[in-house]
CSV table of C-alpha atoms in Angstrom, one decimal:
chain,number,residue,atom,x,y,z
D,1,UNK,CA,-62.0,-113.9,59.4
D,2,UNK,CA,-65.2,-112.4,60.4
D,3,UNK,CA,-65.1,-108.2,62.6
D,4,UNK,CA,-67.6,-107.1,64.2
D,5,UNK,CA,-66.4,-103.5,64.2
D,6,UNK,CA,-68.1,-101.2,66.8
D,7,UNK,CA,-68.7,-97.6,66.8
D,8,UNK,CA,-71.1,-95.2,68.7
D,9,UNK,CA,-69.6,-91.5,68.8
D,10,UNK,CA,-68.1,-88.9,66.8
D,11,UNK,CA,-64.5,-90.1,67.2
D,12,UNK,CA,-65.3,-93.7,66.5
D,13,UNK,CA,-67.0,-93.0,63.2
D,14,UNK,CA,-63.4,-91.4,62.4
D,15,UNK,CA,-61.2,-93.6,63.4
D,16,UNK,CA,-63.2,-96.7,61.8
D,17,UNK,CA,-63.3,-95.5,58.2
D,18,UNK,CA,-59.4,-96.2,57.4
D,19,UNK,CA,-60.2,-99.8,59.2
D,20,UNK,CA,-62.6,-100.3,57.1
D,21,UNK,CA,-60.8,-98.8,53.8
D,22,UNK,CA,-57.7,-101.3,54.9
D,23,UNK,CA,-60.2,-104.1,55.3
D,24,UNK,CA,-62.1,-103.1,51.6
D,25,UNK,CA,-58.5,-103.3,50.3
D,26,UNK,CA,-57.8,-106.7,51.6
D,27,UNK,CA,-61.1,-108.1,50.5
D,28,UNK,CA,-60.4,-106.5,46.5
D,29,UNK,CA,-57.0,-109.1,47.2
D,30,UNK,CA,-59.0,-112.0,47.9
D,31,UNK,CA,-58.2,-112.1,51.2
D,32,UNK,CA,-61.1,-114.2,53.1
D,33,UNK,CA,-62.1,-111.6,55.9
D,34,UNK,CA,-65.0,-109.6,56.4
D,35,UNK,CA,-66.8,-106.9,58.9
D,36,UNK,CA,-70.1,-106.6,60.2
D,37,UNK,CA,-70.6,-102.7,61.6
D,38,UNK,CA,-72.1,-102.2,64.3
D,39,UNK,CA,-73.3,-98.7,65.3
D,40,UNK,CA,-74.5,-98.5,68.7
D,41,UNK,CA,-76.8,-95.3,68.6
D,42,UNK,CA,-74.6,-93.5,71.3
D,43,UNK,CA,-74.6,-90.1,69.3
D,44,UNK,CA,-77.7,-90.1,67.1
D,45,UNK,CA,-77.6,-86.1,66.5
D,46,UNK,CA,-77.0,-86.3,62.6
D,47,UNK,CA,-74.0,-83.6,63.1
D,48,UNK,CA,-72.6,-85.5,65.2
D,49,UNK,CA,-73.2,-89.4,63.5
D,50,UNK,CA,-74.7,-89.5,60.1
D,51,UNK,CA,-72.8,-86.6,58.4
D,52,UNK,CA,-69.4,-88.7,59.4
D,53,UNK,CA,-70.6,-91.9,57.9
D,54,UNK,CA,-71.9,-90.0,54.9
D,55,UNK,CA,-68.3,-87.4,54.3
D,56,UNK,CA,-66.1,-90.3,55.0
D,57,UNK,CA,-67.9,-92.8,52.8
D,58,UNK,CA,-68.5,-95.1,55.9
D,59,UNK,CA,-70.9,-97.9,55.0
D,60,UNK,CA,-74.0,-97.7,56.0
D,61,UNK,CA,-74.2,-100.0,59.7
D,62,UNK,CA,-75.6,-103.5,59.0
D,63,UNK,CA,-77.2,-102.5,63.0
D,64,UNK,CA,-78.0,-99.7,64.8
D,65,UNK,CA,-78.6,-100.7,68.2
D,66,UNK,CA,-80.5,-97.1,68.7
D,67,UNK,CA,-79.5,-96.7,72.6
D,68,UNK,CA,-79.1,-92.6,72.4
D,69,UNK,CA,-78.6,-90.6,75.8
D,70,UNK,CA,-78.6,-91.5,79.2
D,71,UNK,CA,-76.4,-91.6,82.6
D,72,UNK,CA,-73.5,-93.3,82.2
D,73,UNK,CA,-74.7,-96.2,83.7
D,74,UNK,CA,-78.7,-96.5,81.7
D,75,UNK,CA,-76.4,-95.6,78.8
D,76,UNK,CA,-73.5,-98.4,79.1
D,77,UNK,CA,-76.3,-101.2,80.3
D,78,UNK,CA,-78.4,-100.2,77.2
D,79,UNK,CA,-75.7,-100.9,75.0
D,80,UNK,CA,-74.7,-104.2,76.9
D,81,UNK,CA,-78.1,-105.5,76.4
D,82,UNK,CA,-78.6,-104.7,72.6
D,83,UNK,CA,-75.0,-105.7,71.8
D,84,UNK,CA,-75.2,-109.2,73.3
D,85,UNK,CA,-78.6,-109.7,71.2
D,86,UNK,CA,-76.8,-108.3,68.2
D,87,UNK,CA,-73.4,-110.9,68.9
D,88,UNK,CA,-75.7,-113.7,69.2
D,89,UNK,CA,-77.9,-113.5,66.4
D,90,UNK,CA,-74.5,-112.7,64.0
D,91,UNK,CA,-71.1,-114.7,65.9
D,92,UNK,CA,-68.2,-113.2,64.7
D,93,UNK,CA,-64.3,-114.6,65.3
D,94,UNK,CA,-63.3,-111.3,66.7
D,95,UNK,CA,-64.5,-107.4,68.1
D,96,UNK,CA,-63.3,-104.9,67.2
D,97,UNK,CA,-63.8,-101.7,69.7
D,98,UNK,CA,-62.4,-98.1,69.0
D,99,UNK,CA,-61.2,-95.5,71.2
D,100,UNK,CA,-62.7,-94.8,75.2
D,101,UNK,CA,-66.6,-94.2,75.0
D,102,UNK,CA,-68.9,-96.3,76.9
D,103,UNK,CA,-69.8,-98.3,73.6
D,104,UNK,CA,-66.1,-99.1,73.7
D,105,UNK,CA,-66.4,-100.9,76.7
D,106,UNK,CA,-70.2,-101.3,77.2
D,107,UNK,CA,-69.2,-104.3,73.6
D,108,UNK,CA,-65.7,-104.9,75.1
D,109,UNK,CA,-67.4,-107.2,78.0
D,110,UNK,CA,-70.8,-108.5,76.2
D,111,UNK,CA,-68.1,-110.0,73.7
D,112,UNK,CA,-65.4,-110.9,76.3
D,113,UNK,CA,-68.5,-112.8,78.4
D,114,UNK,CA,-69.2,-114.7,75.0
D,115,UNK,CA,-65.8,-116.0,74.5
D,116,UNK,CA,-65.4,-113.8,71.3
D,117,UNK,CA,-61.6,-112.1,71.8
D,118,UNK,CA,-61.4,-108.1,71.5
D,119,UNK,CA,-58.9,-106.1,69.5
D,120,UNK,CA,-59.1,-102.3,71.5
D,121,UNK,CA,-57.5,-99.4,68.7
D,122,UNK,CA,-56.4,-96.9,70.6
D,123,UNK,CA,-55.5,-99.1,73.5
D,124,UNK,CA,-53.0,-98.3,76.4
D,125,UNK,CA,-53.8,-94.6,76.8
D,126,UNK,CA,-54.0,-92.9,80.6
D,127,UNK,CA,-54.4,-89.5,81.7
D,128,UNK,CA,-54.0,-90.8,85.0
D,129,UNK,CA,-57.7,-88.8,86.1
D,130,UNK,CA,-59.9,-91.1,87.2
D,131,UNK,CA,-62.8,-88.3,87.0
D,132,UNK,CA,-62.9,-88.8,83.6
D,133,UNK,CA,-65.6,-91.3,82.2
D,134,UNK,CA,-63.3,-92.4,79.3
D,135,UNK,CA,-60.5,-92.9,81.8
D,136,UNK,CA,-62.7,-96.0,83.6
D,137,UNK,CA,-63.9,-97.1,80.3
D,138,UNK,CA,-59.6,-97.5,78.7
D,139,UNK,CA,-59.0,-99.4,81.8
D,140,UNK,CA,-61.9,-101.6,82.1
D,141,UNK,CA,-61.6,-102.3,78.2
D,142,UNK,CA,-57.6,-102.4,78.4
D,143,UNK,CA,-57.9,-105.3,81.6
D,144,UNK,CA,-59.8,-108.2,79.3
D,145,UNK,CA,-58.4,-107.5,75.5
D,146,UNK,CA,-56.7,-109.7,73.3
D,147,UNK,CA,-55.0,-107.5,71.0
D,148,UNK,CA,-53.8,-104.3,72.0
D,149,UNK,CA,-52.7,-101.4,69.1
D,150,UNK,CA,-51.6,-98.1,70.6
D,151,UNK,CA,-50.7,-95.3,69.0
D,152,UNK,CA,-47.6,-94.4,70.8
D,153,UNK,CA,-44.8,-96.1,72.9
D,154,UNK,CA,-46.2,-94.4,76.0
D,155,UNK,CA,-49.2,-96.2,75.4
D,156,UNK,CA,-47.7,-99.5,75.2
D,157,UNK,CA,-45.5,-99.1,78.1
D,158,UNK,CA,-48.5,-98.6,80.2
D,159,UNK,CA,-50.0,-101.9,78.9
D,160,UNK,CA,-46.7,-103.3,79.7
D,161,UNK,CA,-46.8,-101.9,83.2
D,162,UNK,CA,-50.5,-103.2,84.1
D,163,UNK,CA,-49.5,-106.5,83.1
D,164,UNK,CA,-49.9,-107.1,79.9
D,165,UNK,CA,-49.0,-110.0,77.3
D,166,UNK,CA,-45.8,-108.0,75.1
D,167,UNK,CA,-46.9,-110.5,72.8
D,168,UNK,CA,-50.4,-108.7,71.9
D,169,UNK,CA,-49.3,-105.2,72.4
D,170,UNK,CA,-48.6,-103.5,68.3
D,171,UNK,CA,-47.6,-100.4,68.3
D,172,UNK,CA,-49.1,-99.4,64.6
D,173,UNK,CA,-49.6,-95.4,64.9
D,174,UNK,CA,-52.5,-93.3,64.8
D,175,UNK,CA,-55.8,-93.9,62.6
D,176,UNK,CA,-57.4,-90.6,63.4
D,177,UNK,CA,-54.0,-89.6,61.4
D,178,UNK,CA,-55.1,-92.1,58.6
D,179,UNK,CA,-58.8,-90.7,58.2
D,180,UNK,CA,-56.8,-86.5,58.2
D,181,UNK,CA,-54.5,-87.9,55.6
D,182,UNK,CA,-57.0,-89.5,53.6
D,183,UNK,CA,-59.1,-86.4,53.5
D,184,UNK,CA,-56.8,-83.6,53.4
D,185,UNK,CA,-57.7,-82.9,50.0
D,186,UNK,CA,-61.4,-83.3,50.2
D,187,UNK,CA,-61.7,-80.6,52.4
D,188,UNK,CA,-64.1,-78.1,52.2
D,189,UNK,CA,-64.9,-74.5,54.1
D,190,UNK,CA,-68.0,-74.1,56.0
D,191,UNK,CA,-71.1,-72.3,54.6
D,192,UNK,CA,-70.4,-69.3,57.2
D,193,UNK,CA,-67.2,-69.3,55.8
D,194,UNK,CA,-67.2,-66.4,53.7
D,195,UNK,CA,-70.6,-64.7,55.6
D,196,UNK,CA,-68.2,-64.5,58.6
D,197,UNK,CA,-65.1,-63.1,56.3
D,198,UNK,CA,-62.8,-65.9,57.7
D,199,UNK,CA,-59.4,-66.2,55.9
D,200,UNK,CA,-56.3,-68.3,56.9
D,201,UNK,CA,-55.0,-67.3,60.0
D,202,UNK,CA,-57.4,-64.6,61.3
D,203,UNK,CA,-59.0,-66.6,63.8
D,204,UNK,CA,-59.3,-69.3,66.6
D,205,UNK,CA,-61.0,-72.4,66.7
D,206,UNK,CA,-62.7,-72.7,69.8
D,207,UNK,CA,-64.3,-76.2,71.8
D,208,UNK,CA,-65.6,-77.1,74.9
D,209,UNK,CA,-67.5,-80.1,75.7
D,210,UNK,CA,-65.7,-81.5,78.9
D,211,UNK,CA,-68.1,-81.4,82.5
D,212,UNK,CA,-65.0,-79.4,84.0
D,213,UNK,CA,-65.4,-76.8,81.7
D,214,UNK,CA,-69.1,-76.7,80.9
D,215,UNK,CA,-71.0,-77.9,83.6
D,216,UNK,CA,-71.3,-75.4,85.7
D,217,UNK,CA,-73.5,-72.4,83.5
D,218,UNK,CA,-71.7,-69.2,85.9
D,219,UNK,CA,-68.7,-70.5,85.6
D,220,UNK,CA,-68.9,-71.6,81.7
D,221,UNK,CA,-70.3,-67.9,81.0
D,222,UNK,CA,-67.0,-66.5,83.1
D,223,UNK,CA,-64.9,-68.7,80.5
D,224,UNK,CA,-66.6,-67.6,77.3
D,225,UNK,CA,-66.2,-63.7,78.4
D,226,UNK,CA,-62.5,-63.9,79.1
D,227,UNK,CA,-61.9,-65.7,75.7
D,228,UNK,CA,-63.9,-62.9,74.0
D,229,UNK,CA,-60.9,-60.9,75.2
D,230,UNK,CA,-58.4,-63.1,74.3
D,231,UNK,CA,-57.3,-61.3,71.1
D,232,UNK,CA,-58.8,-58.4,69.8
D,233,UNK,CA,-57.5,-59.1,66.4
D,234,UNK,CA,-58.9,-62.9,65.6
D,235,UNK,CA,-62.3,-64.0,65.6
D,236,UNK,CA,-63.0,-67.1,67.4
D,237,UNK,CA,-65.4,-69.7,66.0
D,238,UNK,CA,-67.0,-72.1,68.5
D,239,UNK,CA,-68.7,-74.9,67.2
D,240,UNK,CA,-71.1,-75.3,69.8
D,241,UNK,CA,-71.7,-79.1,71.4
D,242,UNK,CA,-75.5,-79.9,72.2
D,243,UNK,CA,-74.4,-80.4,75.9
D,244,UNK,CA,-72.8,-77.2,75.8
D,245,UNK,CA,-75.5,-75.4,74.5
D,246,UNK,CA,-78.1,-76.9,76.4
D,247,UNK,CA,-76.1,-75.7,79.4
D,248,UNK,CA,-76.0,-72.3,78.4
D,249,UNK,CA,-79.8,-72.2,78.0
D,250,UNK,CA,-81.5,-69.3,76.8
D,251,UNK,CA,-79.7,-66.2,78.6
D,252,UNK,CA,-77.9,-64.3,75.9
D,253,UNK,CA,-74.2,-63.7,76.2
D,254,UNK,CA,-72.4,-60.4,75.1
D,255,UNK,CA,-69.7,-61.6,73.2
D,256,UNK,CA,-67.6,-59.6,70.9
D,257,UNK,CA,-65.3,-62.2,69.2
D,258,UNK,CA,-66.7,-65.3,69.7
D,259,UNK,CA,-69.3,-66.7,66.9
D,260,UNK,CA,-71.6,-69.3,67.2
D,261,UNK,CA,-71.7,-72.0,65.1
D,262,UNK,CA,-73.6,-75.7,64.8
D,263,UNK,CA,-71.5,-78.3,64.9
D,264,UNK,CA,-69.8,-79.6,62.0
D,265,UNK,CA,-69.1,-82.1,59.9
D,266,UNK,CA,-65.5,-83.2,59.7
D,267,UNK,CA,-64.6,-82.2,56.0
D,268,UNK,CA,-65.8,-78.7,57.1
D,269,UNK,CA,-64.2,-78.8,60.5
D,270,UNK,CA,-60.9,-80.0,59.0
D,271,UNK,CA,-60.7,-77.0,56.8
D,272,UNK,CA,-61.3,-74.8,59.8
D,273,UNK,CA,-58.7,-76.7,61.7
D,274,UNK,CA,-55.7,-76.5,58.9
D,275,UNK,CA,-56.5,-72.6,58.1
D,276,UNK,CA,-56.6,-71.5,61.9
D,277,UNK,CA,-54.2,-69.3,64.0
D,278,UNK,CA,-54.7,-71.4,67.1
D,279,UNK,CA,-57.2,-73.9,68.5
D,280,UNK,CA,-58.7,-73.4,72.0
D,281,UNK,CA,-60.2,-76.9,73.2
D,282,UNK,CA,-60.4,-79.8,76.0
D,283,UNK,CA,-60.4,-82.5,73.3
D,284,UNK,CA,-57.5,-84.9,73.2
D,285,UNK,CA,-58.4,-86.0,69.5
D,286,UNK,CA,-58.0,-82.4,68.5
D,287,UNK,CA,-54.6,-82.2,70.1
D,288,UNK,CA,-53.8,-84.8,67.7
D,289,UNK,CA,-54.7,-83.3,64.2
D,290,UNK,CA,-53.6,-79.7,65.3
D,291,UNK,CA,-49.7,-81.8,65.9
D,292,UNK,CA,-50.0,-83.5,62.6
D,293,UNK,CA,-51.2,-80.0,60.6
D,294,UNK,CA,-48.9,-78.2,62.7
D,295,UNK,CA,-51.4,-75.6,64.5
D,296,UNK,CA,-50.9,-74.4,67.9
D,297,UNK,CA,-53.3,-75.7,70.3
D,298,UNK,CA,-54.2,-74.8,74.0
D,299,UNK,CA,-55.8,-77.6,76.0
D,300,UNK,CA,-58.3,-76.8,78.9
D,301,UNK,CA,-57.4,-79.9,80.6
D,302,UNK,CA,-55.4,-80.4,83.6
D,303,UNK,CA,-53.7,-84.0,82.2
D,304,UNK,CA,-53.3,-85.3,78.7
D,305,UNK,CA,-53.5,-89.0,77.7
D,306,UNK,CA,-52.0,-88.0,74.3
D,307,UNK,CA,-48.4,-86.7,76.3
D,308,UNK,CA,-47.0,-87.1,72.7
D,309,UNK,CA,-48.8,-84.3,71.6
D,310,UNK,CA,-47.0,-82.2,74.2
D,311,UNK,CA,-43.5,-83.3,74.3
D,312,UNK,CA,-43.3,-83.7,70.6
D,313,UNK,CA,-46.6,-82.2,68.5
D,314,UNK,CA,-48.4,-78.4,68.9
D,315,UNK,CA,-50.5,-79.2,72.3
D,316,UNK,CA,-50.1,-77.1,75.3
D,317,UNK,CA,-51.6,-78.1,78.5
D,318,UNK,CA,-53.1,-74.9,80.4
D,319,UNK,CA,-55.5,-76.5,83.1
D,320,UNK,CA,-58.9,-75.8,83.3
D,321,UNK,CA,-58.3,-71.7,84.8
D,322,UNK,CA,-59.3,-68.9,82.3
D,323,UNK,CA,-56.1,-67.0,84.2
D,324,UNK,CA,-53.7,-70.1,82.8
D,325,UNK,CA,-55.3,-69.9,79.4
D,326,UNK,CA,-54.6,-66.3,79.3
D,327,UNK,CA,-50.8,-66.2,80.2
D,328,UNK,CA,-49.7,-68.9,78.2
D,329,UNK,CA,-51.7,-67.6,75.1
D,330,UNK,CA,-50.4,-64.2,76.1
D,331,UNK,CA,-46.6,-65.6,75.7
D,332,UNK,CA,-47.9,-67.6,72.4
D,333,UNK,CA,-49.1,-64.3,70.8
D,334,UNK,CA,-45.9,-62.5,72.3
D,335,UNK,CA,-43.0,-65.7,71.2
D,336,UNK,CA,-44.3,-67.1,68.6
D,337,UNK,CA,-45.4,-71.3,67.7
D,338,UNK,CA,-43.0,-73.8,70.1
D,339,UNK,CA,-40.9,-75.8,67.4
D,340,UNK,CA,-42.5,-79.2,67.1
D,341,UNK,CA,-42.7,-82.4,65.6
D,342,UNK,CA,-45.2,-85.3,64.1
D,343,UNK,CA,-44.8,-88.6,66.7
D,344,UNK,CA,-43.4,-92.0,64.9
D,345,UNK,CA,-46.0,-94.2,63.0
D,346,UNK,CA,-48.3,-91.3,62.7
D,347,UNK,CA,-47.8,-91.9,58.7
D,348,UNK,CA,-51.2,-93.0,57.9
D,349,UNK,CA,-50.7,-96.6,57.7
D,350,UNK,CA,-52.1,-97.8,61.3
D,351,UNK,CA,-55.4,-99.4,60.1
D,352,UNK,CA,-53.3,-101.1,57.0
D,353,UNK,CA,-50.7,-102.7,60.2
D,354,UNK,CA,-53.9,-103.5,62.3
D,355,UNK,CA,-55.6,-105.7,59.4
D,356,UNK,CA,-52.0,-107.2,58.7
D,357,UNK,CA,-51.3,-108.0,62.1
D,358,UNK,CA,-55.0,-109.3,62.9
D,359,UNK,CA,-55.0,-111.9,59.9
D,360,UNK,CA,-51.5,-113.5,61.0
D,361,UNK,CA,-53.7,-114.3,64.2
């Protein structure tokens, strides 16, 4: 069996390694399968590409389609047009696409209009907003795949209820879990680690990435100040995204608490993830490793397409208000952690399942 395995951003690049390990496994078996990786240039920044491929011994890409920024639309055709050059010079028996970027669906189509079948990881999620780029791009991607493996039974009864085959849905767990347990004792702290006097549980982990929250400068300047005041006690680390930055432009903000940092690499960001108090962000991937390390986390998001993370793990929803943030943390800091859970499968075996399942195809 020959992969092409896709990946373009941050959360790809971490999902992929433990599919790639599981495949590597197979291969040291004699199994006859092997995986051509494709990297479609979507983040280029090395903070927020190479530094993944290099900390979790990703392979270097046999192709890097090089598309880099763009609207959504220059950015997903860009992709399209590379990918189907790169499918037909090297035909493969099966895709495989990761998570809800565009290059997740921008490769899901180019493959699906060459008769090559797509296996989506990850598939099945909805937050049910359709403002959300990566909302279009699960359903689009989800309506012409082959094999679908979700990481929860939510997931899978969403598939179910858009129609479909039961056949190809696998519910097989969580491979961002894989990659965190994989890892857990590789991590590392950051250089500012010890400049900054940072020690297990006196501060917050902040990010903020999503248009709702940074797009607007005013109003993302409003949100930093009233975290500043959050807590008086905890320093608050905010790795800063290029979009986010770039936003904020030059003006200086008067911050007490919050500090500055570049983006960083996963082994680094891991460490600051396990030894934090809380984590403030409006990333659904992080709502995932702050369940399975058990750390509280506050999600600026007004819908989650990771419920499991609520009902079961550490997540909190609190909208996209500073005013929500601040009671609910307010009630955190006065009642303590919620009792919580790690959702079913999220063992770290998913990409093992996933390679099983895909060579019984």
């Amino acid at each position: 069996m020959k992969i092409t395995i896709v990946a373009g951003a941050r959360p790809n690049f971490i999902k992929i390694a433990p599919i790639i390990n599981a495949i590597q496994q197979k291969q040291r078996e004699g199994v006859d399968i092997s995986f051509r990786l494709v990297h479609t240039g979507q983040h280029y920044d090395k903070n927020l590409s190479d530094t993944f491929f290099e900390e979790l011994n990703i392979p270097e890409p046999h192709a890097n389609l090089e598309v880099k920024s763009g609207t959504q639309s220059i950015q997903t055709a860009a992709i399209m047009i590379a990918f189907e050059q790169e499918l037909l010079h090297n035909p493969c028996d099966l895709v495989l696409v990761v998570g809800d970027v565009n290059s997740t669906m921008a490769c899901a189509i180019v493959a699906k209009k060459a008769n090559v079948n797509v296996a989506h990881v990850e598939a099945g999620i909805r937050s049910g907003d359709m403002t959300m780029p990566e909302e279009i791009n699960r359903i689009v991607t989800d309506s012409i795949t082959d094999y679908f493996f979700t990481t929860s039974t939510t997931a899978s009864d969403n598939l179910l209820h858009n129609g479909a085959n039961p056949q190809n849905i696998h519910f097989v767990g969580n491979v961002m879990i894989d990659t965190l347990y994989q890892n857990l004792n590789r991590i590392i702290p950051p250089g500012f680690w010890s400049e900054l006097a940072l020690e297990k549980d006196n501060y917050v982990v902040l990010t903020l990435h999503r248009p709702a929250n940074v797009d607007e400068e005013n109003s993302l300047r409003t949100l930093l100040e009233g975290i500043d005041k959050l807590t008086e006690q905890k320093k608050i680390i905010f790795p800063v995204h290029p979009r986010t930055k770039a936003i904020l432009g030059s003006n200086p903000l008067t911050l007490k608490n919050i500090f500055f940092v570049e983006p960083q690499g996963y082994l680094n960001f891991m460490f600051l993830i396990k030894n934090s108090f809380a984590v403030i962000t409006d990333s659904g991937g992080i709502s995932e490793e702050t369940t399975v390390l058990g750390i509280p986390c506050f999600t600026m998001r007004n819908t989650t397409e990771r419920p499991e993370t609520q009902t079961i793990g550490t997540n909190t929803l609190v909208g996209t208000s500073f005013h929500n943030l601040e009671k609910i943390f307010m009630e955190f800091l006065s009642n303590g952690s919620k009792s919580a859970g790690i959702p079913a499968l999220w063992d770290g075996n998913a990409s093992n399942r996933i390679i099983d399942i895909l060579l019984k195809k």
